[in-house]
XYZ file of C-alpha atoms in Angstrom:
662
model
C -54.567 -69.818 -68.153
C -57.351 -69.463 -70.499
C -59.268 -67.357 -68.147
C -56.139 -65.058 -67.584
C -55.925 -64.546 -71.487
C -59.618 -63.812 -71.623
C -59.342 -61.294 -68.779
C -56.392 -59.514 -70.538
C -58.428 -59.223 -73.596
C -61.308 -57.763 -71.826
C -59.127 -55.229 -69.908
C -59.815 -56.678 -66.494
C -56.089 -57.317 -65.728
C -53.363 -54.610 -66.062
C -49.833 -55.422 -67.211
C -46.692 -53.806 -65.739
C -43.337 -53.469 -67.206
C -40.271 -54.527 -65.024
C -38.462 -51.203 -65.826
C -40.011 -47.762 -65.464
C -37.828 -44.878 -66.950
C -39.595 -42.183 -64.858
C -38.240 -43.192 -61.550
C -34.601 -43.417 -62.564
C -33.962 -39.760 -61.360
C -34.903 -40.847 -57.821
C -32.340 -43.505 -57.757
C -29.592 -41.008 -58.560
C -30.974 -38.450 -56.103
C -31.098 -41.008 -53.232
C -27.576 -42.374 -54.060
C -26.100 -38.815 -54.063
C -27.681 -37.961 -50.737
C -26.393 -41.181 -49.165
C -22.908 -40.345 -50.513
C -23.112 -36.727 -48.956
C -24.121 -38.068 -45.647
C -21.474 -40.782 -45.622
C -18.884 -38.138 -46.670
C -19.863 -35.666 -44.119
C -19.898 -38.250 -41.384
C -16.356 -39.356 -42.483
C -15.138 -35.774 -42.588
C -16.332 -35.126 -39.067
C -15.278 -38.369 -37.631
C -11.821 -38.671 -39.294
C -10.631 -35.212 -40.445
C -12.569 -32.872 -37.775
C -12.474 -35.199 -34.822
C -10.024 -32.824 -32.928
C -12.558 -29.965 -33.189
C -15.381 -32.015 -31.637
C -13.139 -33.531 -29.045
C -12.232 -29.935 -28.056
C -15.946 -29.051 -27.909
C -16.678 -32.078 -25.794
C -13.754 -31.143 -23.558
C -15.011 -27.679 -23.092
C -18.450 -28.892 -22.168
C -17.182 -31.655 -19.758
C -14.169 -30.032 -18.073
C -13.910 -27.024 -15.674
C -10.887 -25.180 -14.445
C -10.664 -23.698 -10.838
C -7.819 -21.382 -9.883
C -6.517 -20.603 -6.404
C -4.398 -17.425 -6.012
C -0.934 -17.843 -4.585
C 0.028 -16.401 -1.227
C 1.772 -13.073 -1.197
C 5.502 -12.712 -0.545
C 6.520 -11.460 2.984
C 8.053 -8.123 3.825
C 10.916 -7.944 6.331
C 12.738 -5.145 7.885
C 16.547 -4.580 7.196
C 17.437 -7.034 10.009
C 15.233 -9.866 8.748
C 12.271 -9.292 11.168
C 8.863 -10.073 9.753
C 6.786 -6.894 9.062
C 4.107 -8.316 6.755
C 3.285 -12.011 6.405
C 0.454 -14.401 5.864
C -1.641 -16.049 8.364
C -3.994 -19.053 7.715
C -7.692 -18.064 7.361
C -10.174 -20.782 8.106
C -13.613 -20.663 6.579
C -16.618 -23.039 6.630
C -17.674 -23.608 2.866
C -20.171 -25.726 0.989
C -19.883 -27.164 -2.429
C -23.059 -26.197 -4.183
C -22.483 -28.432 -7.164
C -22.674 -31.587 -4.984
C -26.078 -30.386 -3.708
C -27.858 -30.468 -6.894
C -29.884 -33.716 -6.120
C -30.940 -32.144 -2.904
C -31.949 -28.872 -4.485
C -34.204 -30.743 -6.946
C -35.856 -32.724 -4.257
C -36.400 -29.604 -2.223
C -37.785 -27.788 -5.249
C -40.408 -30.525 -5.610
C -41.267 -30.201 -1.953
C -41.573 -26.447 -2.190
C -43.883 -26.577 -5.195
C -45.979 -29.260 -3.504
C -46.359 -27.213 -0.386
C -47.485 -24.116 -2.232
C -50.040 -26.229 -4.108
C -51.368 -27.896 -0.947
C -52.060 -24.545 0.831
C -53.623 -23.324 -2.291
C -51.558 -20.189 -2.537
C -52.974 -18.195 -5.487
C -49.771 -16.179 -5.655
C -47.747 -19.112 -6.662
C -43.926 -18.361 -7.191
C -42.431 -18.902 -10.593
C -39.887 -21.700 -11.269
C -36.957 -19.429 -10.563
C -38.291 -18.082 -7.417
C -39.038 -21.730 -6.109
C -35.537 -22.767 -6.968
C -34.016 -19.867 -4.993
C -36.257 -20.909 -1.941
C -35.215 -24.542 -2.385
C -31.493 -23.755 -2.429
C -31.778 -21.401 0.617
C -33.644 -24.155 2.509
C -30.992 -26.744 1.772
C -28.041 -24.582 2.654
C -29.724 -23.276 5.711
C -29.940 -26.901 7.034
C -26.204 -27.377 6.547
C -25.396 -24.087 8.117
C -27.522 -25.029 11.195
C -25.319 -28.048 11.626
C -22.308 -25.636 11.933
C -24.200 -23.359 14.159
C -25.019 -26.161 16.461
C -21.433 -27.447 16.560
C -19.937 -24.033 17.241
C -22.649 -22.323 19.132
C -23.053 -19.703 16.565
C -26.220 -18.133 15.045
C -25.028 -17.379 11.488
C -27.744 -16.922 8.718
C -27.645 -17.539 4.905
C -27.829 -14.488 2.649
C -30.338 -15.686 0.003
C -29.191 -13.047 -2.598
C -25.575 -13.720 -2.171
C -26.261 -17.477 -2.371
C -28.291 -17.178 -5.625
C -25.740 -14.890 -7.241
C -22.783 -17.318 -6.271
C -24.774 -20.415 -7.503
C -25.540 -18.782 -10.939
C -22.075 -17.358 -11.565
C -19.529 -19.636 -9.776
C -21.210 -23.057 -9.051
C -17.843 -24.825 -8.958
C -16.386 -22.470 -6.370
C -17.269 -23.366 -2.747
C -19.731 -20.980 -1.134
C -18.431 -19.505 2.155
C -20.874 -19.960 5.007
C -18.581 -18.591 7.778
C -15.613 -16.544 6.527
C -13.237 -16.405 9.561
C -13.247 -19.255 11.944
C -11.243 -19.155 15.242
C -8.500 -21.889 15.365
C -10.488 -23.833 17.948
C -13.687 -23.713 15.870
C -11.579 -24.999 12.852
C -10.238 -27.951 14.955
C -13.841 -28.795 16.222
C -15.200 -28.881 12.679
C -12.438 -30.941 11.392
C -13.337 -33.584 14.042
C -17.052 -33.443 13.214
C -17.407 -33.181 9.461
C -17.357 -36.361 7.375
C -14.725 -36.624 4.579
C -17.380 -36.950 1.890
C -19.680 -34.098 3.166
C -20.432 -31.048 0.903
C -19.489 -29.118 4.085
C -15.796 -28.536 4.349
C -13.270 -26.381 6.063
C -11.356 -24.286 3.654
C -7.945 -22.876 4.508
C -6.593 -19.910 2.659
C -4.206 -17.137 3.545
C -4.762 -13.417 4.562
C -2.316 -10.640 5.258
C -0.939 -10.427 8.837
C 0.990 -7.433 10.399
C 2.952 -8.330 13.608
C 3.437 -4.673 14.538
C -0.160 -3.543 13.840
C -0.048 0.190 13.085
C 3.754 0.589 12.966
C 4.890 1.963 9.556
C 1.309 1.475 8.333
C 1.703 4.143 5.502
C 4.874 2.823 4.248
C 3.913 -0.733 4.305
C 0.468 -0.323 2.823
C -2.499 -2.668 2.611
C -4.238 -4.985 0.292
C -7.827 -5.641 -0.860
C -9.527 -8.435 -2.683
C -9.268 -8.567 -6.516
C -10.217 -10.883 -9.447
C -6.766 -10.376 -11.094
C -4.377 -13.191 -10.194
C -1.065 -14.309 -11.681
C -0.912 -17.502 -13.835
C 2.200 -19.262 -15.014
C 2.639 -19.119 -18.796
C 2.267 -22.966 -18.961
C -0.696 -23.370 -16.916
C -3.185 -25.383 -18.894
C -6.939 -25.041 -19.662
C -6.976 -21.435 -20.966
C -9.894 -22.461 -23.343
C -11.895 -24.042 -20.496
C -14.773 -22.413 -18.579
C -12.707 -21.123 -15.558
C -13.791 -20.209 -12.008
C -11.471 -18.572 -9.616
C -11.189 -17.737 -5.860
C -10.451 -14.042 -5.219
C -6.905 -12.901 -4.798
C -5.471 -9.763 -3.259
C -3.677 -6.665 -4.640
C -1.745 -3.968 -3.078
C -3.537 -0.697 -2.725
C -0.997 1.529 -0.970
C 2.537 1.746 0.236
C 4.990 -1.016 -0.515
C 2.234 -3.499 -0.892
C 1.102 -1.413 -4.081
C 4.594 -0.340 -5.208
C 5.860 -3.879 -5.393
C 2.578 -5.758 -6.063
C 3.982 -7.543 -8.988
C 6.887 -8.993 -7.044
C 4.718 -9.840 -4.053
C 1.960 -11.437 -5.972
C 1.956 -15.277 -5.749
C 1.559 -17.587 -8.771
C -1.967 -19.136 -8.893
C -2.412 -22.911 -8.579
C -5.582 -24.746 -9.326
C -7.327 -27.894 -10.663
C -9.108 -29.215 -13.685
C -12.140 -31.400 -13.142
C -14.287 -33.583 -15.414
C -18.005 -32.757 -14.740
C -21.179 -34.546 -15.725
C -23.887 -32.902 -17.854
C -25.379 -31.318 -14.604
C -22.014 -29.731 -13.784
C -21.267 -31.971 -10.851
C -17.579 -32.799 -10.441
C -16.764 -36.445 -11.512
C -12.993 -36.682 -11.225
C -9.835 -34.554 -11.043
C -7.715 -34.524 -14.104
C -4.878 -32.156 -13.017
C -3.797 -30.135 -10.038
C -1.124 -27.662 -9.353
C -0.145 -25.979 -6.090
C -0.040 -22.282 -5.710
C 3.402 -20.628 -5.391
C 4.102 -17.834 -2.910
C 5.251 -14.564 -4.227
C 8.642 -13.083 -3.751
C 9.901 -12.014 -0.298
C 11.344 -8.409 0.009
C 13.656 -6.933 2.612
C 12.669 -3.336 3.228
C 15.024 -0.544 4.387
C 13.039 0.015 7.585
C 14.458 -0.710 10.988
C 11.501 -1.631 13.204
C 13.311 -0.796 16.406
C 13.793 2.871 15.231
C 10.345 2.820 13.863
C 8.760 1.919 17.241
C 10.924 4.377 19.023
C 9.669 7.055 16.775
C 6.011 6.313 17.005
C 6.094 5.699 20.758
C 7.280 9.295 21.442
C 4.967 10.875 18.777
C 1.846 9.183 20.232
C 2.601 11.013 23.543
C 1.553 14.350 21.970
C -1.770 13.053 20.500
C -0.948 15.195 17.461
C -0.547 14.703 13.770
C 2.994 14.579 12.469
C 5.532 12.717 10.596
C 9.133 11.469 11.086
C 11.684 10.262 8.572
C 15.106 8.823 9.286
C 17.479 7.629 6.689
C 20.960 6.271 6.127
C 23.058 9.236 5.255
C 25.272 7.379 2.774
C 22.823 5.199 0.932
C 19.557 7.059 1.224
C 17.812 3.916 2.610
C 14.747 4.858 4.663
C 15.096 3.620 8.278
C 12.027 5.177 9.680
C 8.845 6.460 8.056
C 6.164 7.397 10.574
C 2.893 9.223 9.994
C 0.283 9.859 12.628
C -2.582 9.529 13.103
C -2.274 5.967 11.798
C -4.363 2.826 11.713
C -3.946 -0.844 12.589
C -3.171 -2.709 9.320
C -4.717 -5.950 10.652
C -8.043 -4.102 10.466
C -7.808 -4.442 6.613
C -7.495 -8.187 6.877
C -9.394 -10.063 5.505
C -11.383 -6.881 4.561
C -11.955 -3.420 5.866
C -15.257 -2.750 7.461
C -17.271 0.422 6.828
C -16.991 1.331 10.565
C -13.191 1.280 10.531
C -12.939 3.187 7.173
C -15.210 5.805 8.524
C -13.059 6.108 11.618
C -9.801 6.405 9.531
C -11.446 9.118 7.418
C -12.727 11.055 10.533
C -9.282 11.257 12.007
C -7.483 12.142 8.792
C -5.432 9.139 9.001
C -5.283 8.196 5.366
C -2.749 10.836 4.526
C 0.888 9.745 4.581
C 2.288 13.029 6.052
C 5.797 11.945 5.472
C 5.536 11.954 1.768
C 2.268 13.763 1.048
C 2.078 16.508 3.894
C 3.004 19.866 2.731
C 4.240 22.293 5.199
C 6.388 25.497 5.501
C 9.776 24.551 6.892
C 10.230 27.309 9.228
C 13.676 27.831 10.629
C 14.969 24.662 9.383
C 15.254 26.572 6.145
C 17.945 28.864 7.712
C 20.506 26.215 6.892
C 19.732 26.751 3.142
C 19.775 30.558 3.685
C 23.176 30.198 5.410
C 24.640 28.186 2.534
C 23.152 30.459 -0.149
C 24.631 33.530 1.435
C 28.138 32.010 1.913
C 28.169 30.700 -1.636
C 27.031 34.224 -2.936
C 29.811 35.783 -0.881
C 27.490 38.229 0.909
C 28.386 37.068 4.361
C 31.357 35.632 6.186
C 31.156 33.064 8.950
C 33.011 35.316 11.428
C 31.241 38.659 10.292
C 28.503 40.136 12.556
C 26.344 41.424 9.683
C 23.693 43.141 11.921
C 22.982 43.852 15.549
C 19.900 41.977 16.984
C 18.108 43.964 19.656
C 14.869 42.008 19.198
C 13.198 44.395 16.776
C 14.245 46.853 14.051
C 12.683 48.922 11.208
C 13.416 48.729 7.624
C 11.415 49.328 4.385
C 8.841 51.041 6.479
C 8.131 47.963 8.297
C 8.671 46.475 11.739
C 10.674 43.277 11.893
C 10.940 41.129 14.938
C 13.146 38.449 16.151
C 10.719 35.788 17.368
C 13.245 33.427 19.020
C 14.066 34.230 22.603
C 12.529 37.645 21.742
C 15.926 38.852 20.427
C 18.762 40.684 21.970
C 21.339 38.476 20.327
C 23.608 41.439 19.713
C 26.376 41.303 17.115
C 25.724 37.642 16.349
C 27.977 35.555 14.197
C 26.591 32.694 11.818
C 27.175 29.761 14.212
C 25.437 31.554 17.024
C 22.712 32.741 14.728
C 21.978 29.226 13.692
C 22.122 27.836 17.224
C 19.909 30.586 18.647
C 17.851 30.797 15.479
C 18.170 34.578 15.328
C 15.516 35.819 12.768
C 17.063 39.258 12.333
C 20.423 37.810 11.313
C 18.559 35.782 8.651
C 16.539 38.609 7.506
C 19.558 40.581 6.662
C 21.248 37.498 5.165
C 18.137 36.956 2.886
C 18.107 40.471 1.692
C 21.757 40.337 0.950
C 21.340 37.103 -0.981
C 18.139 37.965 -2.900
C 15.045 35.763 -3.238
C 16.061 34.537 -6.722
C 19.321 33.051 -5.128
C 17.576 31.570 -2.221
C 15.093 29.843 -4.550
C 17.957 28.510 -6.761
C 19.812 27.158 -3.696
C 16.630 25.463 -2.444
C 16.024 23.805 -5.741
C 19.688 22.752 -6.006
C 18.991 20.731 -2.834
C 15.954 19.090 -4.403
C 13.160 21.141 -2.755
C 10.227 21.931 -4.997
C 10.425 18.510 -6.762
C 9.522 14.937 -5.770
C 12.380 12.900 -4.275
C 11.563 9.950 -6.389
C 11.086 7.457 -3.549
C 9.770 4.070 -4.374
C 6.333 4.568 -2.805
C 3.076 5.687 -4.573
C 1.342 8.995 -4.285
C 4.456 11.199 -3.337
C 3.311 14.793 -3.439
C 4.307 16.642 -6.462
C 3.019 19.988 -5.148
C 5.950 21.031 -2.990
C 6.796 24.685 -3.725
C 9.847 26.935 -3.936
C 8.457 30.372 -4.980
C 10.352 33.332 -6.423
C 9.392 36.783 -7.629
C 8.527 35.479 -11.123
C 6.231 32.928 -9.611
C 4.431 35.440 -7.491
C 3.857 37.933 -10.423
C 2.607 34.977 -12.669
C 0.397 33.320 -10.040
C -0.977 36.423 -8.227
C -0.011 39.395 -10.370
C 1.869 41.060 -7.386
C 5.368 42.291 -6.999
C 7.776 40.541 -4.668
C 8.387 42.771 -1.546
C 11.144 42.907 1.026
C 8.929 41.522 3.495
C 8.474 38.478 1.335
C 12.242 38.027 1.249
C 12.494 38.330 5.028
C 9.797 35.528 5.418
C 11.561 33.462 2.734
C 14.847 33.616 4.596
C 13.350 31.923 7.792
C 11.344 29.422 5.963
C 7.944 31.012 5.952
C 5.664 32.513 3.207
C 4.645 30.248 0.433
C 7.487 27.626 0.840
C 6.042 24.158 0.957
C 8.088 20.907 1.625
C 7.459 17.410 2.824
C 9.236 15.773 5.840
C 10.790 13.232 3.410
C 12.305 16.141 1.272
C 13.788 17.704 4.560
C 15.249 14.373 5.763
C 16.945 14.040 2.290
C 18.209 17.607 2.681
C 19.814 16.780 6.023
C 21.436 13.684 4.609
C 22.828 15.740 1.741
C 24.357 18.386 4.090
C 25.787 15.645 6.233
C 27.649 14.408 3.163
C 28.613 17.824 2.062
C 26.407 17.403 -1.243
C 23.206 18.477 -2.678
C 20.990 15.556 -3.436
C 19.945 12.329 -1.701
C 17.571 9.876 -3.429
C 15.576 7.800 -0.739
C 15.000 4.071 -1.103
C 12.703 1.772 0.740
C 14.253 -1.667 -0.256
C 17.337 -2.846 1.536
C 20.400 -3.589 -0.587
C 23.568 -4.537 1.496
C 25.627 -3.774 -1.545
C 24.079 -0.230 -2.153
C 26.860 2.205 -2.826
C 27.376 5.550 -1.049
C 25.541 8.304 -3.108
C 27.705 10.881 -4.861
C 26.076 14.012 -6.187
C 27.115 17.679 -6.636
C 29.331 19.147 -3.902
C 27.688 21.619 -1.468
C 29.972 24.173 -2.802
C 31.225 25.642 0.458
C 34.707 26.378 1.589
C 36.094 24.405 4.563
C 35.643 27.351 6.794
C 32.067 27.969 5.684
C 31.075 24.457 6.007
C 32.608 24.225 9.518
C 30.700 27.251 10.610
C 27.346 25.633 9.544
C 28.190 22.430 11.314
C 29.399 24.321 14.384
C 26.057 26.172 14.614
C 23.992 23.031 13.990
C 25.923 21.206 16.784
C 25.338 24.140 19.133
C 21.663 23.759 18.441
C 21.702 20.511 20.553
C 24.284 21.761 23.079
C 23.308 25.212 24.026
C 20.710 26.314 21.663
C 17.060 25.660 20.773
C 17.205 21.860 21.157
C 19.470 21.637 24.262
C 16.516 20.438 26.480
C 16.022 17.310 24.305
C 19.745 16.457 24.096
C 21.954 17.813 26.905
C 20.128 19.690 29.641
C 18.864 16.549 31.324
C 21.776 14.230 31.967
C 19.725 11.159 31.447
C 18.792 12.427 28.015
C 22.341 12.582 26.744
C 23.490 9.955 24.289
C 27.047 9.040 25.355
C 29.561 9.551 22.588
C 27.113 10.959 20.067
C 27.554 14.442 18.583
C 24.443 15.727 16.797
C 24.030 18.499 14.163
C 20.469 19.783 14.222
C 18.115 22.595 13.554
C 14.825 23.444 15.039
C 12.077 25.318 13.232
C 8.453 26.490 13.997
C 6.255 27.535 11.069
C 2.882 29.163 11.228
C -0.339 28.773 9.268
C -3.270 31.167 9.596
C -6.703 29.570 9.834
C -10.228 30.958 10.608
C -9.792 29.805 14.222
C -6.377 31.233 14.691
C -2.586 30.480 14.079
C -1.469 26.807 13.942
C 2.099 26.039 14.470
C 4.301 23.321 12.809
C 7.117 22.137 14.875
C 10.162 20.963 13.077
C 13.556 19.429 13.761
C 16.110 18.074 11.314
C 19.533 16.667 12.271
C 22.216 14.059 11.503
C 24.759 12.155 13.614
C 27.540 11.412 14.419
C 29.018 14.695 13.274
C 32.483 13.129 12.891
C 31.246 10.478 10.403
C 27.494 11.034 9.754
C 25.270 7.838 9.521
C 21.791 8.913 10.215
C 19.713 11.829 9.019
C 16.401 12.670 10.463
C 13.407 15.062 9.903
C 10.509 15.394 12.307
C 7.345 17.408 11.896
C 4.557 17.822 14.456
C 1.282 19.662 13.651
C -0.019 21.904 16.479
C -3.765 21.180 17.104
C -4.722 24.134 19.100
C -4.731 27.813 17.517
C -2.442 30.045 19.428
C -0.675 27.320 21.331
C 3.078 27.359 21.158
C 4.297 24.175 19.416
C 8.166 24.601 19.079
C 10.362 22.313 17.388
C 12.796 21.994 20.353
C 9.915 20.930 22.670
C 7.951 18.580 20.375
C 9.992 17.314 17.382
C 13.518 17.147 18.878
C 12.510 14.585 21.425
C 11.264 12.342 18.633
C 14.614 12.529 16.758
C 16.503 12.138 20.137
C 14.679 8.754 20.683
C 15.507 7.594 17.146
C 19.104 8.425 17.609
C 19.256 6.744 21.038
C 17.781 3.491 19.504
C 20.256 3.746 16.618
C 23.277 4.295 18.918
C 22.235 1.312 21.165
C 22.133 -0.960 17.986
C 25.255 0.347 16.540
C 27.958 1.153 19.084
C 30.623 0.215 16.414
C 29.533 3.218 14.471
C 30.093 5.664 17.254
C 33.352 7.692 17.285
C 35.977 6.241 19.856
C 35.999 8.035 23.100
C 38.714 10.678 23.467
C 41.750 9.387 25.284
C 41.796 9.908 29.017
C 43.817 12.670 30.369
C 46.490 11.222 32.665
C 46.347 12.432 36.228
C 48.926 15.176 37.231
C 51.937 13.915 38.979
C 52.225 14.918 42.580
C 55.756 15.989 43.776
C 57.059 14.043 46.693
C 58.549 15.767 49.567
């Protein structure tokens, strides 16, 4: 103790106070920092736990969507026109191969180092090589089992792996059913190789009604139910299909199925751990079309005999429902499923088969327009049904021009309206047109809906049909309307342009004694009879038009197709028709368009038809009676065989004369 006191006095030992006021600040600073940390931890653990749970969920869960099958399309009698067939594919789940990818990557890197390659690939390139090698080994197993020689597309594989690792990668897209069965037997249940079953469009009748039915192509847009969970999750989806033409496009929203799918929990590497939720896809709505496949096939069979382009439309006179919509050349809709090849697309393009000639083809109507000229002249009061307005000697001169009767080369004499219609006398209709005036002819054509779209429920209907008049010619060409223009107009030539669909609707309107018919392509058993403006003819005038149209098929320009050959006659069916042949001048020569419009039965009209066949050889005669009338005949024959109850009853038999007994 004495030594310690002595040391203190000499300054060899320092003394410390138990409390230093200079460090008090650090006590407070450390305490405050700890309180902030504890508060922040409590805030995140207790008050914001939902946010971090959501972030954890987004990192550990994935959603996979599978599109629903499209709805079916049926004809009016319930026969399948468009359906779905199973499509079998060999696929591989890449997320399950990550351990193998890593091992193969090590082998690739080791190999390059052992061979001393100075141009060593980078990490990304070696990863691509590793994935390609692993997937190729699996594909070779499938090739060995099926006797195929398929190869892996390295670029497609890399793109899929980087963008959609949770979606199975397709190795073989379209397996035959027997190949599907063989793989099912040989693949282990837990193999990353699996057989995936999806659906693709199937068309039982191939090219029949192809333009009306339409086709589909792949799309990333799929329909989801409003209550489908996981909108905030990373989502992968299989490709769906969308309508691209015809009914498939027009009613795409109804036909689209409702997507199903799964939500998975994944590990940090993205490998699926467990399934959390599944929902099955739901098929889209089935639709009944107005088409009658029996009549459709009858029309196309006859049209194919000509090996020419053309169109045919048949519709229910009363409801406007389209029974037939044929356009040739056509294409097999099954070639679009599951996808359209470049070769097939090029062939369709070369043949001009994309165009739906029934709704998009624009043609001068030829002599079928003479029915409008007749109606316009009668309504204007410039002709009477029993008045021979001019004598036809085959040719005559007026307005310093020579006008020829091209049908039968004339000599119809003092012809009346019914005979003029039946024999298609041009000179009669030249005179009727001059008397009526072009303005009145144009107004009458527009009253029947020519010059404007019909409003059919199909995409891409032409909006360019044309009903010209003198004002149009002056505005468009700066030229006056001449008497020759009126003569051409009256027989359906000149600048007039119509579609076969418009002419079928016109025929249906005349059959009802009205002016407008709206066509429909969906079948509604409760659809009412259409009621539009009256045709505006007296009973005598209307009867004269019908008489002339019936004589067309009995003794006139279409008699060969309907009555000349006994086997061609359709028992009990009276048909009102009109042939037409229009011309178009080309650099190679004049091309003909053969027309025929009709409706039947005359007593109680049920079916209206328009047929147009394009001539394919300049200078060749392509008349409506020879080419188009036979198509309409076959449609009517098929209709009459299906609907004998709608045919008029046969006339009562005449009792045999009594023989006097001696």
